[in-house]
PDB file of C-alpha atoms in Angstrom:
ATOM      1  CA  MET A   1      55.534 -14.015  -3.844  1.00  0.00           C
ATOM      2  CA  SER A   2      57.107 -17.446  -3.636  1.00  0.00           C
ATOM      3  CA  MET A   3      55.288 -20.596  -4.634  1.00  0.00           C
ATOM      4  CA  PRO A   4      54.138 -22.806  -1.730  1.00  0.00           C
ATOM      5  CA  PRO A   5      55.979 -26.159  -1.534  1.00  0.00           C
ATOM      6  CA  GLU A   6      52.834 -28.168  -2.307  1.00  0.00           C
ATOM      7  CA  MET A   7      52.393 -26.188  -5.537  1.00  0.00           C
ATOM      8  CA  LYS A   8      56.009 -26.857  -6.484  1.00  0.00           C
ATOM      9  CA  ARG A   9      55.467 -30.592  -5.933  1.00  0.00           C
ATOM     10  CA  TYR A  10      52.203 -30.432  -7.900  1.00  0.00           C
ATOM     11  CA  THR A  11      53.948 -28.698 -10.802  1.00  0.00           C
ATOM     12  CA  VAL A  12      56.747 -31.288 -10.908  1.00  0.00           C
ATOM     13  CA  ARG A  13      54.252 -34.163 -10.697  1.00  0.00           C
ATOM     14  CA  LEU A  14      51.997 -32.686 -13.363  1.00  0.00           C
ATOM     15  CA  MET A  15      54.887 -32.004 -15.744  1.00  0.00           C
ATOM     16  CA  SER A  16      56.160 -35.549 -15.215  1.00  0.00           C
ATOM     17  CA  VAL A  17      52.772 -37.136 -15.867  1.00  0.00           C
ATOM     18  CA  MET A  18      52.101 -34.970 -18.928  1.00  0.00           C
ATOM     19  CA  THR A  19      55.549 -35.843 -20.313  1.00  0.00           C
ATOM     20  CA  LEU A  20      54.680 -39.502 -19.793  1.00  0.00           C
ATOM     21  CA  TYR A  21      51.379 -38.874 -21.592  1.00  0.00           C
ATOM     22  CA  GLY A  22      53.097 -37.304 -24.588  1.00  0.00           C
ATOM     23  CA  VAL A  23      55.654 -40.088 -24.863  1.00  0.00           C
ATOM     24  CA  THR A  24      53.005 -42.776 -24.432  1.00  0.00           C
ATOM     25  CA  LEU A  25      50.585 -41.221 -26.910  1.00  0.00           C
ATOM     26  CA  VAL A  26      53.223 -40.768 -29.602  1.00  0.00           C
ATOM     27  CA  GLY A  27      54.710 -44.202 -28.940  1.00  0.00           C
ATOM     28  CA  VAL A  28      51.397 -46.045 -29.101  1.00  0.00           C
ATOM     29  CA  ASN A  29      50.350 -44.169 -32.246  1.00  0.00           C
ATOM     30  CA  LEU A  30      53.635 -45.077 -33.941  1.00  0.00           C
ATOM     31  CA  TRP A  31      53.296 -48.670 -32.756  1.00  0.00           C
ATOM     32  CA  PHE A  32      49.799 -49.015 -34.217  1.00  0.00           C
ATOM     33  CA  ARG A  33      50.847 -47.292 -37.433  1.00  0.00           C
ATOM     34  CA  HIS A  34      54.004 -49.328 -38.148  1.00  0.00           C
ATOM     35  CA  ALA A  35      53.632 -52.704 -36.414  1.00  0.00           C
ATOM     36  CA  PRO A  36      50.118 -52.988 -34.987  1.00  0.00           C
ATOM     37  CA  PRO A  37      49.863 -55.274 -31.968  1.00  0.00           C
ATOM     38  CA  THR A  38      47.181 -57.947 -31.969  1.00  0.00           C
ATOM     39  CA  GLY A  39      45.055 -59.742 -29.436  1.00  0.00           C
ATOM     40  CA  ALA A  40      45.168 -58.768 -25.780  1.00  0.00           C
ATOM     41  CA  LEU A  41      48.365 -56.772 -26.340  1.00  0.00           C
ATOM     42  CA  ALA A  42      46.475 -54.455 -28.709  1.00  0.00           C
ATOM     43  CA  TYR A  43      43.930 -53.698 -25.979  1.00  0.00           C
ATOM     44  CA  VAL A  44      46.647 -53.020 -23.417  1.00  0.00           C
ATOM     45  CA  ALA A  45      48.535 -50.790 -25.848  1.00  0.00           C
ATOM     46  CA  ALA A  46      45.384 -48.856 -26.816  1.00  0.00           C
ATOM     47  CA  VAL A  47      44.631 -48.087 -23.173  1.00  0.00           C
ATOM     48  CA  LEU A  48      48.189 -47.034 -22.269  1.00  0.00           C
ATOM     49  CA  PRO A  49      47.700 -43.316 -23.070  1.00  0.00           C
ATOM     50  CA  ALA A  50      44.753 -43.253 -20.657  1.00  0.00           C
ATOM     51  CA  VAL A  51      46.986 -44.196 -17.730  1.00  0.00           C
ATOM     52  CA  PRO A  52      48.822 -40.832 -17.512  1.00  0.00           C
ATOM     53  CA  ILE A  53      45.498 -39.003 -17.849  1.00  0.00           C
ATOM     54  CA  ALA A  54      44.179 -40.990 -14.881  1.00  0.00           C
ATOM     55  CA  LEU A  55      47.378 -40.079 -13.041  1.00  0.00           C
ATOM     56  CA  VAL A  56      46.625 -36.378 -13.604  1.00  0.00           C
ATOM     57  CA  PHE A  57      43.538 -36.834 -11.446  1.00  0.00           C
ATOM     58  CA  VAL A  58      45.707 -38.511  -8.797  1.00  0.00           C
ATOM     59  CA  VAL A  59      48.117 -35.570  -8.944  1.00  0.00           C
ATOM     60  CA  ILE A  60      45.241 -33.105  -8.537  1.00  0.00           C
ATOM     61  CA  GLY A  61      43.870 -35.158  -5.633  1.00  0.00           C
ATOM     62  CA  ARG A  62      47.253 -35.172  -3.918  1.00  0.00           C
ATOM     63  CA  LEU A  63      47.433 -31.400  -4.250  1.00  0.00           C
ATOM     64  CA  LEU A  64      44.044 -31.065  -2.572  1.00  0.00           C
ATOM     65  CA  VAL A  65      45.205 -33.280   0.300  1.00  0.00           C
ATOM     66  CA  GLU A  66      48.518 -31.437   0.692  1.00  0.00           C
ATOM     67  CA  MET A  67      47.143 -27.880   0.443  1.00  0.00           C
ATOM     68  CA  ARG A  68      47.457 -25.994   3.686  1.00  0.00           C
ATOM     69  CA  ASP A  69      45.311 -23.022   2.683  1.00  0.00           C
ATOM     70  CA  GLU A  70      41.708 -24.101   3.204  1.00  0.00           C
ATOM     71  CA  TYR A  71      40.299 -21.169   1.252  1.00  0.00           C
ATOM     72  CA  LEU A  72      42.357 -21.995  -1.849  1.00  0.00           C
ATOM     73  CA  ARG A  73      41.460 -25.673  -1.456  1.00  0.00           C
ATOM     74  CA  ALA A  74      37.762 -24.791  -1.354  1.00  0.00           C
ATOM     75  CA  GLN A  75      38.155 -22.688  -4.501  1.00  0.00           C
ATOM     76  CA  MET A  76      39.877 -25.569  -6.290  1.00  0.00           C
ATOM     77  CA  VAL A  77      37.146 -27.991  -5.236  1.00  0.00           C
ATOM     78  CA  ARG A  78      34.527 -25.527  -6.488  1.00  0.00           C
ATOM     79  CA  ASP A  79      36.327 -25.218  -9.836  1.00  0.00           C
ATOM     80  CA  GLN A  80      36.487 -29.007 -10.114  1.00  0.00           C
ATOM     81  CA  LEU A  81      32.776 -29.367  -9.340  1.00  0.00           C
ATOM     82  CA  ILE A  82      31.984 -26.802 -12.033  1.00  0.00           C
ATOM     83  CA  ALA A  83      34.256 -28.621 -14.509  1.00  0.00           C
ATOM     84  CA  THR A  84      32.590 -31.931 -13.664  1.00  0.00           C
ATOM     85  CA  GLY A  85      29.095 -30.488 -14.093  1.00  0.00           C
ATOM     86  CA  VAL A  86      29.997 -28.854 -17.405  1.00  0.00           C
ATOM     87  CA  THR A  87      31.619 -32.066 -18.674  1.00  0.00           C
ATOM     88  CA  LEU A  88      28.711 -34.278 -17.664  1.00  0.00           C
ATOM     89  CA  SER A  89      26.212 -31.845 -19.195  1.00  0.00           C
ATOM     90  CA  ILE A  90      28.078 -31.573 -22.504  1.00  0.00           C
ATOM     91  CA  THR A  91      28.788 -35.290 -22.838  1.00  0.00           C
ATOM     92  CA  THR A  92      25.188 -36.155 -21.951  1.00  0.00           C
ATOM     93  CA  ALA A  93      23.860 -33.710 -24.542  1.00  0.00           C
ATOM     94  CA  MET A  94      26.289 -35.110 -27.116  1.00  0.00           C
ATOM     95  CA  GLY A  95      25.103 -38.620 -26.272  1.00  0.00           C
ATOM     96  CA  PHE A  96      21.504 -37.644 -26.972  1.00  0.00           C
ATOM     97  CA  LEU A  97      22.484 -35.838 -30.181  1.00  0.00           C
ATOM     98  CA  GLU A  98      24.390 -38.915 -31.309  1.00  0.00           C
ATOM     99  CA  GLY A  99      21.564 -41.225 -30.253  1.00  0.00           C
ATOM    100  CA  PHE A 100      19.062 -39.281 -32.346  1.00  0.00           C
ATOM    101  CA  GLY A 101      21.416 -39.228 -35.334  1.00  0.00           C
ATOM    102  CA  MET A 102      22.021 -35.477 -35.149  1.00  0.00           C
ATOM    103  CA  ILE A 103      25.825 -35.767 -34.910  1.00  0.00           C
ATOM    104  CA  GLY A 104      28.370 -38.441 -35.678  1.00  0.00           C
ATOM    105  CA  HIS A 105      30.182 -40.446 -33.057  1.00  0.00           C
ATOM    106  CA  VAL A 106      32.452 -38.459 -30.735  1.00  0.00           C
ATOM    107  CA  GLU A 107      35.333 -40.341 -29.168  1.00  0.00           C
ATOM    108  CA  GLY A 108      34.988 -40.799 -25.411  1.00  0.00           C
ATOM    109  CA  TYR A 109      38.462 -39.551 -24.631  1.00  0.00           C
ATOM    110  CA  TYR A 110      37.287 -36.036 -25.399  1.00  0.00           C
ATOM    111  CA  ALA A 111      35.540 -36.053 -22.014  1.00  0.00           C
ATOM    112  CA  ALA A 112      38.890 -35.477 -20.290  1.00  0.00           C
ATOM    113  CA  THR A 113      39.680 -32.665 -22.722  1.00  0.00           C
ATOM    114  CA  ILE A 114      36.338 -31.037 -21.967  1.00  0.00           C
ATOM    115  CA  TRP A 115      36.926 -31.417 -18.210  1.00  0.00           C
ATOM    116  CA  PHE A 116      40.387 -29.859 -18.310  1.00  0.00           C
ATOM    117  CA  GLY A 117      39.110 -27.022 -20.500  1.00  0.00           C
ATOM    118  CA  ALA A 118      36.160 -26.408 -18.183  1.00  0.00           C
ATOM    119  CA  LEU A 119      38.495 -26.462 -15.171  1.00  0.00           C
ATOM    120  CA  GLY A 120      40.682 -23.807 -16.772  1.00  0.00           C
ATOM    121  CA  LEU A 121      37.641 -21.735 -17.711  1.00  0.00           C
ATOM    122  CA  ALA A 122      36.239 -21.952 -14.158  1.00  0.00           C
ATOM    123  CA  ALA A 123      39.574 -20.797 -12.724  1.00  0.00           C
ATOM    124  CA  CYS A 124      39.774 -17.918 -15.238  1.00  0.00           C
ATOM    125  CA  LEU A 125      36.244 -16.790 -14.465  1.00  0.00           C
ATOM    126  CA  ARG A 126      37.017 -16.929 -10.745  1.00  0.00           C
ATOM    127  CA  GLY A 127      40.078 -14.745 -11.369  1.00  0.00           C
ATOM    128  CA  ILE A 128      38.051 -12.242 -13.391  1.00  0.00           C
ATOM    129  CA  GLY A 129      35.476 -12.131 -10.601  1.00  0.00           C
ATOM    130  CA  ARG A 130      38.212 -11.416  -8.091  1.00  0.00           C
ATOM    131  CA  LEU A 131      39.543  -8.572 -10.267  1.00  0.00           C
ATOM    132  CA  ARG A 132      36.052  -7.075 -10.492  1.00  0.00           C
ATOM    133  CA  GLU A 133      35.664  -7.252  -6.713  1.00  0.00           C
ATOM    134  CA  ARG A 134      38.950  -5.366  -6.250  1.00  0.00           C
ATOM    135  CA  ALA A 135      37.934  -2.732  -8.792  1.00  0.00           C
ATOM    136  CA  ASP A 136      34.549  -2.199  -7.131  1.00  0.00           C
ATOM    137  CA  GLY A 137      35.900  -2.244  -3.582  1.00  0.00           C
TER     138      GLY A 137
END
């Protein structure tokens, strides 16, 4: 089965943005380690790795707009809603745990990591459910 053109574009966009993320993250870490910027430049540099992560959400949004198969689009939206709910629930619980002194501070950028992990888990569980339906039917 060949890959639909919108999925090919999505894959190229995602690979490009994640390459940019890797380069930016390594570059900014090296910059801060060897010749730390100061003032406003330090703030701009520190936020740079967040830009490609934000672009991942743009790439995902573009895929949703470009998808021709409404059923697959609905499944993706469902997976994203599950990932968002899981992420908000976990980060809220962590906030309360931190607020009551039960855990140390957790960096905010882990929210994106949780979301992407939850998105992958939702898609895997959907796939397992589909396999079970085929086996039963």
